[in-house]
Each structure stands twice: as C-alpha cells, then as structure tokens.
XYZ file of C-alpha atoms in Angstrom:
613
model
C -133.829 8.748 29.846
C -137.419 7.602 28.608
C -137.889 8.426 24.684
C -141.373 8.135 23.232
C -143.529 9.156 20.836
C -145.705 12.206 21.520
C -148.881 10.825 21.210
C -147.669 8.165 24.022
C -147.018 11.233 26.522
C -150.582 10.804 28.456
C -150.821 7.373 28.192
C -146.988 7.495 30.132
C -148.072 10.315 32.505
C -151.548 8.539 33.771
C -149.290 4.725 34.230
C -146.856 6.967 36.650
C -149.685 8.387 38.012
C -151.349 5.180 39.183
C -147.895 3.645 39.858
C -146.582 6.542 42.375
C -150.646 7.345 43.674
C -148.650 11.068 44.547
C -145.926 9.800 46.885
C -142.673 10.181 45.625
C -143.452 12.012 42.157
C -145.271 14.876 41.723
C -147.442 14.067 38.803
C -148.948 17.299 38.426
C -145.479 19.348 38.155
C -145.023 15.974 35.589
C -148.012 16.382 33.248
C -147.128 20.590 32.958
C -143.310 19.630 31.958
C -145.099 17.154 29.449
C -147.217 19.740 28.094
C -144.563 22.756 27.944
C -142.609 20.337 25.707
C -145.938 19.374 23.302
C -146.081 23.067 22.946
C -142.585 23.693 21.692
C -141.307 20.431 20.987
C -137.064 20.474 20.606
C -136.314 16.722 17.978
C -132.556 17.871 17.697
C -132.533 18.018 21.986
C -132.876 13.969 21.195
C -131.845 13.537 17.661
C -127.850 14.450 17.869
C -127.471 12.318 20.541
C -128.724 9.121 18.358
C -125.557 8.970 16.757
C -126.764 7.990 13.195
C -124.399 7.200 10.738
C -124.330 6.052 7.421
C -121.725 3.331 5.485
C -121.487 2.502 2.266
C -121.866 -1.025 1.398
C -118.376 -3.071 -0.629
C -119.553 -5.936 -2.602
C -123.743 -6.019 -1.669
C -126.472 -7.615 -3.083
C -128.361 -4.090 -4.632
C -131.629 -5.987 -4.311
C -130.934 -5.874 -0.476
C -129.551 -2.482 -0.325
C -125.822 -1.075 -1.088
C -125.603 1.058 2.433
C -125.958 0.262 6.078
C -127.873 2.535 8.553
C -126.450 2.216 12.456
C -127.772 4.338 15.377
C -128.642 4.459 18.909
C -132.128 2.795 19.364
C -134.486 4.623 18.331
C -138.198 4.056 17.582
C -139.099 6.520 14.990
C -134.793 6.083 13.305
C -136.765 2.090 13.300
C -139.352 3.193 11.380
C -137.625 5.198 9.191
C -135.341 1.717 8.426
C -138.546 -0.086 7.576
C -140.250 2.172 5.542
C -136.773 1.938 2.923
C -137.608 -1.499 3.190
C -133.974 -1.778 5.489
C -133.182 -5.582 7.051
C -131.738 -5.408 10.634
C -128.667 -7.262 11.440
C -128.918 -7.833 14.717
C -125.188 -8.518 15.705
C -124.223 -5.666 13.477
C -126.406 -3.544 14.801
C -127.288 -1.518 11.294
C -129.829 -1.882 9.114
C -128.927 -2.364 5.222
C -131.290 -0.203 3.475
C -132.174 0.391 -0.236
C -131.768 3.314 -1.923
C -129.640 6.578 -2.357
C -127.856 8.671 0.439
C -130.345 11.182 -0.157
C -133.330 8.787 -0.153
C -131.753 7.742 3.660
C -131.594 11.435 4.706
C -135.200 12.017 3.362
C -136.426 8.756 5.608
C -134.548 9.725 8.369
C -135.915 13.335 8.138
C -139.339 12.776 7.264
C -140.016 9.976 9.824
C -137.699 10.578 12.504
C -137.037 14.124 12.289
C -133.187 13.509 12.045
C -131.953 16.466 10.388
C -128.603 15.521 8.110
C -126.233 17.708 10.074
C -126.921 15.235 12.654
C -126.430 12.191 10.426
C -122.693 11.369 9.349
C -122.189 9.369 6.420
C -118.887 7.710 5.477
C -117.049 8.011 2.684
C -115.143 3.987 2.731
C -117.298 1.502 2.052
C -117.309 -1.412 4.836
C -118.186 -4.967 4.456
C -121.268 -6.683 6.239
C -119.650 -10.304 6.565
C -121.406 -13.669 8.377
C -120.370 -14.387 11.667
C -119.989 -18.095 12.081
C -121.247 -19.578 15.300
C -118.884 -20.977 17.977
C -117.413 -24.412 17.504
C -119.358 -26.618 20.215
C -118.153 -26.393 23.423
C -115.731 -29.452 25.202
C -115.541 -27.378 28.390
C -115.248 -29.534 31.826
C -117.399 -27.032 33.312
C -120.344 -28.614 34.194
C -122.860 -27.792 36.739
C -126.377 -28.610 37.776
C -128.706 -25.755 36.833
C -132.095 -24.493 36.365
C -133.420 -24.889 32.268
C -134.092 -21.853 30.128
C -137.312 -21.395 29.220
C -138.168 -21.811 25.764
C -137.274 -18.978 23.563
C -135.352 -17.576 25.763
C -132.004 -18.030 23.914
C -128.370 -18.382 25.038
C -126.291 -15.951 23.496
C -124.250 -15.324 19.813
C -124.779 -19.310 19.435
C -128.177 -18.916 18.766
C -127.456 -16.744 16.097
C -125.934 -19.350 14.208
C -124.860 -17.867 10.470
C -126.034 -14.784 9.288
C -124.800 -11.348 8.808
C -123.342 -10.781 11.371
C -120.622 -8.053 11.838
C -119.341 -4.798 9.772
C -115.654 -5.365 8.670
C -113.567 -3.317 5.851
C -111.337 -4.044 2.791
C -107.868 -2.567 3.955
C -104.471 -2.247 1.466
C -102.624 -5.062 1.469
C -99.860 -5.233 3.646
C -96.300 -3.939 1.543
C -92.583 -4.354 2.575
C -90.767 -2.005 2.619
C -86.442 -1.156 2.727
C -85.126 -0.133 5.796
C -81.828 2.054 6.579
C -80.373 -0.092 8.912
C -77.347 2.827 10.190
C -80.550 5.032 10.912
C -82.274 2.208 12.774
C -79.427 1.358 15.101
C -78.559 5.678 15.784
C -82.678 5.943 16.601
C -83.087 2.725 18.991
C -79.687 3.703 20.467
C -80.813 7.085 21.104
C -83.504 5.861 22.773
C -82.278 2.909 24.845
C -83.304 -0.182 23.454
C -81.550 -2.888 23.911
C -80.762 -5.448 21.047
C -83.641 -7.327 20.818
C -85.979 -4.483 21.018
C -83.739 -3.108 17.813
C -84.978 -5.798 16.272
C -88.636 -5.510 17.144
C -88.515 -1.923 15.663
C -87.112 -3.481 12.711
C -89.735 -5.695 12.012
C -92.455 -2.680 12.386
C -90.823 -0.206 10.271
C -90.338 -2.901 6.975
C -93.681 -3.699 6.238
C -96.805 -1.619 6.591
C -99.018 -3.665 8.799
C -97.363 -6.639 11.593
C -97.736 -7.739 15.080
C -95.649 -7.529 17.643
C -96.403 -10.054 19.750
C -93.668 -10.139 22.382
C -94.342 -11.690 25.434
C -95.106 -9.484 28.588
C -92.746 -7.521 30.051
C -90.521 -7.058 26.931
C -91.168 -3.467 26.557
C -93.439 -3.467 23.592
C -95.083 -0.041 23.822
C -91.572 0.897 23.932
C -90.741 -0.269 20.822
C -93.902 0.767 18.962
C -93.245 4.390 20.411
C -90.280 4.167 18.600
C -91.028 2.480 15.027
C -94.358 4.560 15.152
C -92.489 7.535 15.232
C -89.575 6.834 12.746
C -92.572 5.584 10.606
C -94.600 8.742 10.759
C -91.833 10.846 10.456
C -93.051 14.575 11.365
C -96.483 13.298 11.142
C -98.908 12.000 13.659
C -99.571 8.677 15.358
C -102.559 7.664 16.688
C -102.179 4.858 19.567
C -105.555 3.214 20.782
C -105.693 1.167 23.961
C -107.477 0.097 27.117
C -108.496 3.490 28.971
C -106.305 2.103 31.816
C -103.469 2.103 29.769
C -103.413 6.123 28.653
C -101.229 7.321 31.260
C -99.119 5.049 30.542
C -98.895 5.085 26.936
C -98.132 9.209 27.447
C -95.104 8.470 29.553
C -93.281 6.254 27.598
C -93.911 8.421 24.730
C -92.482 11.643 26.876
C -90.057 8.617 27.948
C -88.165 9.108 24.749
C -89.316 12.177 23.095
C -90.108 14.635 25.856
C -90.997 17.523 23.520
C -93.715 15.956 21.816
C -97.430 16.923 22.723
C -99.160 14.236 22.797
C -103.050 14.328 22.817
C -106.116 11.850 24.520
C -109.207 11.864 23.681
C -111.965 12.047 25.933
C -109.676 14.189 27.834
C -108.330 16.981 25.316
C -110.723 19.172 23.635
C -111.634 17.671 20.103
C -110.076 20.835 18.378
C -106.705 20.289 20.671
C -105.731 17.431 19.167
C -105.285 18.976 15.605
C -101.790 20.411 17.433
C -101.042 16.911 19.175
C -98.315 14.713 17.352
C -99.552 11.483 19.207
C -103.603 10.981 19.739
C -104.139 8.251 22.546
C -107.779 6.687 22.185
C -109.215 4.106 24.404
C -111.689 1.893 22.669
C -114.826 3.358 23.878
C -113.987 6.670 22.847
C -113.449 6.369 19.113
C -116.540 7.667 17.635
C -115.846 11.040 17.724
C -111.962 9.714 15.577
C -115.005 8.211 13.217
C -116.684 11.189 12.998
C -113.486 13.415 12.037
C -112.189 12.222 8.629
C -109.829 15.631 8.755
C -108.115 14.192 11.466
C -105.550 12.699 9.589
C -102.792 10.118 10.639
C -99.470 8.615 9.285
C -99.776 5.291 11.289
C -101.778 3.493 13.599
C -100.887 1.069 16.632
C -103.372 -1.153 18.542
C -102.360 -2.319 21.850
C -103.916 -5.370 23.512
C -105.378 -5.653 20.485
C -106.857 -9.129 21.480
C -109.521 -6.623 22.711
C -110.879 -6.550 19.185
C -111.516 -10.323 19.196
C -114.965 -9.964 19.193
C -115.691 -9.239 15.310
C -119.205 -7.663 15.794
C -118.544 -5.474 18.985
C -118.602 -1.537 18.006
C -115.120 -0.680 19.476
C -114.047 -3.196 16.156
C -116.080 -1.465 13.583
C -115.175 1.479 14.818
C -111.414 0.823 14.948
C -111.755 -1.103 11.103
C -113.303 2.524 9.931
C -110.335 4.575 10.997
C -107.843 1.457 9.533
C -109.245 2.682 6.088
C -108.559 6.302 6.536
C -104.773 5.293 8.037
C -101.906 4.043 5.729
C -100.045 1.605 8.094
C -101.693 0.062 11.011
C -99.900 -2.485 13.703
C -101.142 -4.601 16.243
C -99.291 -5.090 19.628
C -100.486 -7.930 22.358
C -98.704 -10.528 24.293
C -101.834 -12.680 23.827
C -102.849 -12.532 20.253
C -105.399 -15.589 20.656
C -107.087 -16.353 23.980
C -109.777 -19.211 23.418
C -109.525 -20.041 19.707
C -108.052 -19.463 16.493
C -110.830 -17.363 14.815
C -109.432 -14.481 17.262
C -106.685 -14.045 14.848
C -108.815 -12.864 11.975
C -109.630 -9.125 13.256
C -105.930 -8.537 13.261
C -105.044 -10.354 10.754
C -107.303 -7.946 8.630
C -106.401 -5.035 10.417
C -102.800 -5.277 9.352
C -103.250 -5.877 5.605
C -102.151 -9.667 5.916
C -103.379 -11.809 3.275
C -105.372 -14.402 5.573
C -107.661 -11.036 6.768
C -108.927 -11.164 3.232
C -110.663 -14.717 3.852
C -114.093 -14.212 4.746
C -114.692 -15.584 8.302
C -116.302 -18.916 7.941
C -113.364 -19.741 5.353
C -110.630 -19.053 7.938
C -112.291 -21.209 9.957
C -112.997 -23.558 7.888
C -109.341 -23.703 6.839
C -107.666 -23.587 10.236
C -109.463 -24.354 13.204
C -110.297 -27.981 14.549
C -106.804 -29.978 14.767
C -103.311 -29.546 15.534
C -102.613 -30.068 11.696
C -104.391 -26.857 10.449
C -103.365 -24.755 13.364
C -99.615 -25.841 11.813
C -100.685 -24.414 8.604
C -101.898 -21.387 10.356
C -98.660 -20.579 12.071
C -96.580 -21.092 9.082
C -98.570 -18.431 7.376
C -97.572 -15.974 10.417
C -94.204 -16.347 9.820
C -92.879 -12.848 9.178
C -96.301 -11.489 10.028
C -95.969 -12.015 14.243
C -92.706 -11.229 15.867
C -93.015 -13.411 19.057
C -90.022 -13.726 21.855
C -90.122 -14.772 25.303
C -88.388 -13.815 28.170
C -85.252 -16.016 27.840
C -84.265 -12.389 25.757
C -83.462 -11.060 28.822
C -80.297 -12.612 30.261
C -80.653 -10.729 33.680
C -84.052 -12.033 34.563
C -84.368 -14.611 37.435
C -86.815 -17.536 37.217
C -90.769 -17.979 37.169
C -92.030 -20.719 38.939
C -95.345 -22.369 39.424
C -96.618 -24.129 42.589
C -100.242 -25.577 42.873
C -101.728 -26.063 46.036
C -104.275 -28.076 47.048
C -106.175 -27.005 49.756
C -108.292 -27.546 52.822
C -110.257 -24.428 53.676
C -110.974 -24.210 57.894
C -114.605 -23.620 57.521
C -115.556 -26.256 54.927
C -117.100 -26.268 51.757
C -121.001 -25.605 53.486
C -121.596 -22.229 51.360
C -120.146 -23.527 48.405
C -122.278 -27.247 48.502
C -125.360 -24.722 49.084
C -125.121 -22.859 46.070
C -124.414 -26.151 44.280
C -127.298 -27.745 45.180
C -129.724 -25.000 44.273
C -131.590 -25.787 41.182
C -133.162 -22.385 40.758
C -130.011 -20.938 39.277
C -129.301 -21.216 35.636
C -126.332 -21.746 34.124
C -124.043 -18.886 34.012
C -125.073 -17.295 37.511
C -124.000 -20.419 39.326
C -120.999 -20.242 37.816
C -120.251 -16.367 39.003
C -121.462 -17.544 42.319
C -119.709 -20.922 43.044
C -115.869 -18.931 41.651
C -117.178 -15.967 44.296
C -117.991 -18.431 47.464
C -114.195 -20.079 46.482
C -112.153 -16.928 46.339
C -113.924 -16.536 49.514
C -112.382 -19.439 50.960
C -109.285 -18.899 50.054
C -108.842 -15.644 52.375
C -107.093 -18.007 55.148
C -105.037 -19.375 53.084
C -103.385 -16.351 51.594
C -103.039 -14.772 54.968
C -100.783 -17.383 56.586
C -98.982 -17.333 53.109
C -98.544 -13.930 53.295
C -97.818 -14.427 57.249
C -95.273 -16.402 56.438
C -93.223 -14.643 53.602
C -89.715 -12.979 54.396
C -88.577 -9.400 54.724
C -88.358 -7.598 51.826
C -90.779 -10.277 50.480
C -94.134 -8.694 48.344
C -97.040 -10.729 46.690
C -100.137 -9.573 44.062
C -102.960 -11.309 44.696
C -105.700 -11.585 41.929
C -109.459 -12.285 42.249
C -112.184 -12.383 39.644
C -114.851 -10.486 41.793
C -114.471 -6.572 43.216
C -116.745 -7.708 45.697
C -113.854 -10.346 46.959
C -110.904 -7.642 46.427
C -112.834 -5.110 49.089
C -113.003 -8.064 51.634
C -110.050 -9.627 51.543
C -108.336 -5.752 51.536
C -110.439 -5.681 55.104
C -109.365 -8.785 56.263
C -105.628 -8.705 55.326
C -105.767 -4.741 57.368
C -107.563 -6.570 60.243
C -103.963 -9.261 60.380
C -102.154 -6.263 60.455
C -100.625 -6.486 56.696
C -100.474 -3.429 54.956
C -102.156 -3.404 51.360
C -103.389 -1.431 48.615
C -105.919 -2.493 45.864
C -107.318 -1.824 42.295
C -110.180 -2.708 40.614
C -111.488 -0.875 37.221
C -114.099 1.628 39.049
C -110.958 2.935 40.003
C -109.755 6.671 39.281
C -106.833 7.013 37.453
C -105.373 8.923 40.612
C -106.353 6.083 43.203
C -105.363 3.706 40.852
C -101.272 5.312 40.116
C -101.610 5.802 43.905
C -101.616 2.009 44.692
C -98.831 1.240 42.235
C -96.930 3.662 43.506
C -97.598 2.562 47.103
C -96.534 -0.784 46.302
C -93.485 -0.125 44.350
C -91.656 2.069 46.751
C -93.632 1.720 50.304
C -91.835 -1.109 52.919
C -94.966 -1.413 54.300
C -97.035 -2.487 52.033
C -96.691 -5.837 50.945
C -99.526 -6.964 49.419
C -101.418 -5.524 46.087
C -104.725 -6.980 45.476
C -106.369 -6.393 42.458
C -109.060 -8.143 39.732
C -107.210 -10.014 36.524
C -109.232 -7.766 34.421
C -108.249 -4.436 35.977
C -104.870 -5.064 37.618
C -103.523 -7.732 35.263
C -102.563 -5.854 32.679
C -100.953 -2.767 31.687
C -98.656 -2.069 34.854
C -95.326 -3.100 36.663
C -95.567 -4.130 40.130
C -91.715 -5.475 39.986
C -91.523 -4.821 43.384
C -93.471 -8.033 43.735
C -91.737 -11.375 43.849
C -94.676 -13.787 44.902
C -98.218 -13.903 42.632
C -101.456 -15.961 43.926
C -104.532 -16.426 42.544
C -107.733 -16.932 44.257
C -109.378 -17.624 41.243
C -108.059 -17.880 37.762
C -108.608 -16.280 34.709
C -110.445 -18.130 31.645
C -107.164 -18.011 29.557
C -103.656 -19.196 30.335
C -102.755 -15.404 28.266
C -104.827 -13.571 30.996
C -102.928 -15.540 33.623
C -99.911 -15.340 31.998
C -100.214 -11.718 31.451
C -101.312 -11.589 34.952
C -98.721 -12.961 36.569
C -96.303 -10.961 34.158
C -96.870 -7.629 36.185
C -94.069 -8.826 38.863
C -91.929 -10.935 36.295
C -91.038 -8.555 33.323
C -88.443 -6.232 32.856
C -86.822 -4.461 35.723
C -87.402 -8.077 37.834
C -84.122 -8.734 40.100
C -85.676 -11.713 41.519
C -87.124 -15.005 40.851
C -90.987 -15.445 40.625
C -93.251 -17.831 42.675
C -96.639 -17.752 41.298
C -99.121 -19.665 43.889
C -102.075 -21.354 42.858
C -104.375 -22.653 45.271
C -107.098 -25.181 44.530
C -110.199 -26.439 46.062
C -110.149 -30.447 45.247
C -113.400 -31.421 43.800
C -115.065 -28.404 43.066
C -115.196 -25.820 40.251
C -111.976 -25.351 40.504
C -110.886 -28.299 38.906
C -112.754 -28.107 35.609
C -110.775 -24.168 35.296
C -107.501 -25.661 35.706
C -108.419 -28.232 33.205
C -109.617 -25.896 31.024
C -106.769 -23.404 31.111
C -104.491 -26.875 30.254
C -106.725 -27.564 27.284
C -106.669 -23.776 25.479
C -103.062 -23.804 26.696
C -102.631 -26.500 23.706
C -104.135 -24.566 21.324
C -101.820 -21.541 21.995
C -99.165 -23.194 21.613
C -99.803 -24.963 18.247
C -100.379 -21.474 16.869
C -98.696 -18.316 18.395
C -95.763 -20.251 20.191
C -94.861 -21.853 17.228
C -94.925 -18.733 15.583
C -91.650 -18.217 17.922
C -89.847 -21.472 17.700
C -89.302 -20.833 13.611
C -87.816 -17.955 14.234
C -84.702 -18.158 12.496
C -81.487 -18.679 14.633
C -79.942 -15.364 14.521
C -83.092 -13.522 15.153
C -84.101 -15.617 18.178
C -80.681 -15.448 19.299
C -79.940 -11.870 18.885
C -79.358 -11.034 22.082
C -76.582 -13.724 22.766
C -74.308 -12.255 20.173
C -72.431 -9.043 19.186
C -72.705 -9.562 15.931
C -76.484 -10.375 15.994
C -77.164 -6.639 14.950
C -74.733 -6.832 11.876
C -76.326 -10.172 10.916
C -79.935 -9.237 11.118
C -78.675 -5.668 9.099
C -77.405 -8.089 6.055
C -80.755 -10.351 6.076
C-alpha cells in the first residue's frame, strides 16, 4: 500500500495513467476512488497502523532531546520529527526529539494528523547507545566480483560509530536462597534427571542467568520448571522462534497439564489475561509492548542468540518488556556465534554486571585475543551454566567424516558463475553455495543408497530452492522423504517430523539449517550430511544435534562433503577459525565448572553435595 500526501493524488493518478495507457487498470474507476476519499478523507484508516510510540530518554544530552520518537515510515510522522527539531538514528530507527510529551503529541497531531490514542508512550526510560562497527574482516572468503558504485554503501560497516541502537537499564542481577528439599520433590515430580536438578538450581538462585546447555539436554525442560517454581501462582512469559511455539506448549502441558497456557498472535489479546504461560515469538511482541497491564513474574528467552543483533526491533522490543519483568533468563546452546560482542544483549538482559558496559567498552575490553576472551569467561563463571553431552551416560557417539569429492558432471556451472564479473559480492556468494549443494545431489543418493536397514539420515541445505529438488530427485531413486523449510505451516511442518520419527519408509528428512536445524528431535535419525554448511560451527552443531540429543540409542555419523578448490574450502576454514573463538569463551565457561557440579551425574551423592554448596 501506496501512502501520499493529498495534494500528490493527481500527480499519482495521471503517472498510472500514462504508465497503464488503459490496459490493465482502469484509471477512470481510479481517479473517482481518489476523489471519494478527498471528499471524506479517513487519517486514523492510515494513522493506527503507523505504530508510533514514544520512549523516554535515560541519561540524554537535553540539548538533543530527552525522548525518542519510533514509527512505521511515514512522510508527514517525518515531518512532524523535523519540525521538533528531532535527529534520526538511522540504525535505531527513532528520532530523538526535543521537547515535552505533550509538545510530541501536538507535532504529531498537528502535522501528521496522529491522534494520541494512536500514539503509545512508555513509561521506562530506554537508552540510545553507539553501535560500534564490526572488527575488520579475516574471512578466507574471497571471490572475484563486480565493484560497488560509489555511494552505494555496504551495510552496518558503513555506519561506523554513532547512535546506533535503543537498549535499557535493567536491576541488577540478585542471588537469591534456595530450599533445596523443595527443589529435589519439584524436579522429581517432574522427571528430571540429576543434572537437569541442577540446571533448575542455578535458575531459581539468582534473578537473571543463562542456561547454556548444549543441545539436546532438555533445556526448555528445565526452564519450564524453574520458571514455574519461580513465578509461583503467577505468570511466565516464554518468547521464542515462531517455530518453536508448539513446542514450547507441550513441554509445558508435559509437566503441568492443567495449566492454560496462552500464544500470541494466536489467542485473542484479551485471552491471555486468563493464560498462566504467554508464548511470544519475536515478531509478535509489540502488541506485549503495548500492554503494560499485562503483567509477568518472570521471563525466559530461548535461542536467545536471536537477539544478537543490538539494533534489530525484536531486541528493543524484548529490552522494553525486561524492564516491566522482575527476573528474566536466557536459554541457547549457542550463546555466541561469530564474535564476542554477541554476548552483550544477554548479558544486559539478565542483570549481569558486564551488560552495564556500554558497547564499545565491552569490546574494547574483551574482544581481539585469546587473553581477553580468558578474562571474559572468567567473568561468566556463575552467570552461564554450560554442560555437554558427556551428562548423559546412555548416549552413543558423534562422529565426523569429511569427504572430499568428485561430482560426475564437473564443476562447468560452478566455474561459470565464477568467472562472471557482473556479480557483486554477496550474490556470487548465494549463487556459487547454490550451484554446490547442487552438485552434491549424487553424492547423497548413493550415500543414502548405500545405508542399512533401519538406517535414517537429515540432510541440510542452505537454499529452499535446493531442498524442493533434491526432495524430487531422491522420490525419482525411489527413497522415501519428507522436507521442511520455514514457509512451512505448522501442520506440514509436525507432519514431516512425525513422518520421519515413526514411518519405516521414510528415511530421509531434508530440511534448511535455518528452518529444520533447530528446535526439533529427529532421533530417529542416525546419519546427518550437509550439502552446504552453516556460517557457525553453533548452527552446525545445533544442526546436527536434532538426531544426537536426548532419546539417541545410537551413535551419530555426521557427513560432510566437500568440493576441493572451490568455495567450499574457505567455509570449512572459516567454521575452524570462529570455532576458536567459541571455545576460548563459552567452552571454557564449562571446563571451570567445579568438580562436583560437572560431575553430578556420575555420583549419588552429587545432589547432597551441590545442596551443601
């Protein structure tokens, strides 16, 4: 939908009309709809739907203006801005404006015909905080490519410092006492094995933590249950990928079946007022932002590595509800993906001390060598509960195997799109990982071809466009498999899992990283493949972690084919390089954990121990 000023309307009508000539559009019809509206023009038809909302500024220069403005664009909500004298910040998206609340409403009435029951203006103040540009890159992805023109720009980099994203000043983190008999009768009652005990532990003493565990340790488990002995009668709110819901709901149900448990986007607003438990996928928190009376105990964040990005809106929006909400915890088995700066959003989130460093100071202070990501993990100790699977005694082995590989057809496509210079950077890219999933079709067929009964594999691509034909070519050898890809329903995509889990027949799942690699159990799986690979060793770790998790009878072969001399190499390079990085920081997070907590499981006495600590 087209919005414009109303003296623009014949201006707009006689451009179509030249552009169509009459075919296609009746212009007439056009110009009387055009001049029914002049007549009796409707501003709130437009103006609810602009979203405008109003913050309150902590700690801002009053000579550039104590509150932020943020809306959907809007030309005449623009002008409004400018005429308070506001200053855009671009990666913010909100203008900081001078002047009262009701000098804002005024503007925004007077010049954009924004009535104020259709602006909503928060009561917390946030923070408007520099975003530091990206350290430079040492990728070993190079290709040939066709040169920007100038002023075309390249991204956040070109940003360079500046105000750059909307943040919040969040209660420190507190400790708190914990009744360790009650503890052990709740995780009993719900099934939790030892380790888990002690994951619920760590939630319910302090008011903000991670919970890092590795996939497949039953962490939304866990938080069901600290989140609930934490709230008490009151109620939880749970945000998370909007392919996650479903499954969020049943493992709440899981262990309290009586519970009514609300999600947003698909419960009536007013419903959720009778809901215990509000599930909220990222996108659809505005309308949480917009409620202030909508109150809860506690919050939990799963993949929470999905607020990495400090100036995206699902972050502001999630950092407004964080100061409405008492205790807040983070849960991801990949708390940093690419670089240590990731950690700040939860850090901050959670009340830890390190969130209250601006952002170019936590860089500053930890990011660059392997001696200040050591500094960085000792100041996580207590904050990040981290385990790996060697907690579970009854699960079987994961192995990798690289393959390099020959493709029957030869690398012709691939060359072709290599040599063309009219490409720029970033396109290439998409299409030289495309033409080698491509490749790899062959491959994975004879490997599938020559698995044993009772034998299943997932099979992961970058590219939808890659699941569909490979799903077509594995049906044409006669294999029987199921896919998922996020333009999935919710329906389709429990039908595949389903399919997959309990169906002899079909024994392959296909899926993208990004929609298939996280979030579900396909333990009837004991082979994973890759026909491309993720950008992070977490998103192939987490990837690979849908067969190899809990509920896994059988060892793991994860199969990853390579192209010599082509992009391919750089990737697996790459993934080797930010693998590093990981490890200085969340993985040795894990190794100082102290001996009876990292050995809990191996004892009997482990829960006694960790009850006396």
């Amino acid at each position: 939908m087209w919005v414009m000023e109303a003296g623009s309307a014949d201006q707009a009508m006689a451009w179509l009309k030249r552009l169509y000539r009459g075919e296609h559009l009746d212009v007439e019809a056009g110009a009387a709809v055009v001049g029914a509206a002049m007549r009796a023009p409707q501003p709130d038809y437009f103006t609810q739907r602009l979203d405008v909302q109003v913050f309150p500024l902590a700690k801002a220069d009053p000579a550039r203006g104590r509150y932020a403005v943020s809306f959907t664009y809007d030309m005449l909500c623009v002008k409004a801005m400018r005429f308070l004298g506001g200053q855009f910040h671009p990666n913010a998206k909100a203008w900081q404006v001078r002047g009262e609340v009701r000098e804002i409403l005024h503007a925004l009435q007077s010049v954009a015909l924004v009535d104020e029951v259709h602006v909503f203006v928060h009561e917390q103040p946030v923070v408007l905080e520099d975003l530091v540009a990206s350290a430079a890159s040492t990728s070993p992805i190079k290709v040939p490519a066709a040169v920007p023109e100038p002023g075309m720009g390249s991204g956040d980099d070109d940003a360079g410092d500046g105000a750059g994203f909307m943040s919040a000043e969040l209660d420190s983190s507190e400790c708190f006492d914990v009744d360790s008999a009650s503890l052990a009768s709740v995780c009993a009652a719900a099934g939790l094995r030892d380790y888990q005990e002690v994951g619920v532990r760590h939630m319910v003493s302090q008011s903000g933590a991670c919970l890092g565990d590795d996939m497949g340790l039953g962490k939304s488990r866990q938080t069901v249950v600290a989140t609930r002995m934490i709230a008490k009668q009151g109620r939880v709110l749970i945000l998370c990928p909007a392919s996650l819901r479903i499954n969020w709901e049943r493992e709440i149900h899981a262990v309290y079946p009586n519970e009514v448990v609300g999600i947003v986007g698909e419960d009536r607003h007013a419903t959720l007022y009778g809901c215990q438990w509000v599930i909220a996928n990222y996108e659809r928190l505005g309308g949480l932002v917009r409620d202030p009376d909508l109150a809860f105990e506690v919050m939990a964040i799963d993949e929470a590595h999905y607020l990495k990005e400090h100036q995206a809106g699902r972050t502001r929006n999630a950092f407004v509800l964080a100061t409405r909400i008492p205790r807040r915890y983070v849960v991801t088995g990949t708390p940093l993906l690419n670089r240590e700066v990731e950690l700040h959003t939860l850090l901050r989130m959670t009340g830890h001390q390190l969130g209250s460093l601006t952002l170019k100071d936590f860089r500053r202070r930890f990011s660059g060598n392997k001696e200040k990501r050591a500094e960085l993990a000792a100041a996580l100790q207590g904050w990040m509960l981290r385990r790996r699977k060697d907690v579970l005694k009854d699960l079987g082995t994961k192995s990798r195997q690289v393959r390099y590989i020959s493709p029957p057809e030869g690398l012709g496509a691939y060359r072709e799109i290599y040599a063309d210079m009219s490409l720029y950077v970033m396109p290439k890219i998409v299409k030289l990982r495309q033409a080698l999933e491509a490749l790899k079709t062959q491959f994975l067929i004879e490997t599938v071809e020559s698995l044993s009964a009772g034998d299943k594999i997932i099979i992961f691509c970058e590219y939808m466009a890659t699941v569909e034909a490979m799903k077509t070519a594995f049906s044409a050898a006669g294999i029987g498999c199921v896919s998922l890809v996020g333009a999935d329903s919710a329906k389709r995509r429990q039908g595949a899992i389903d399919a997959f889990q309990t169906d002899p027949a079909v024994t392959v799942f296909i899926g993208t990283t990004s929609a298939a690699g996280v979030g579900i159990t396909l333990t009837a799986a004991n082979y994973v493949a890759f026909a491309s690979l993720p950008w992070t060793p977490a998103l192939m770790r987490q990837a690979e972690d849908r067969a190899y998790r809990l509920g896994q009878l059988r060892d793991v072969m994860v199969i990853v084919p390579l192209i010599e001399n082509t992009l391919d190499d750089g990737v697996w390079k790459l993934l080797q390089s930010k693998q590093e990085t990981e490890d200085d920081v969340v993985e040795s997070v894990r190794a100082a954990l102290p001996d009876e907590l990292a050995h809990a499981v191996e004892s009997a006495n482990a829960s006694l121990l960790l009850r006396e600590i």
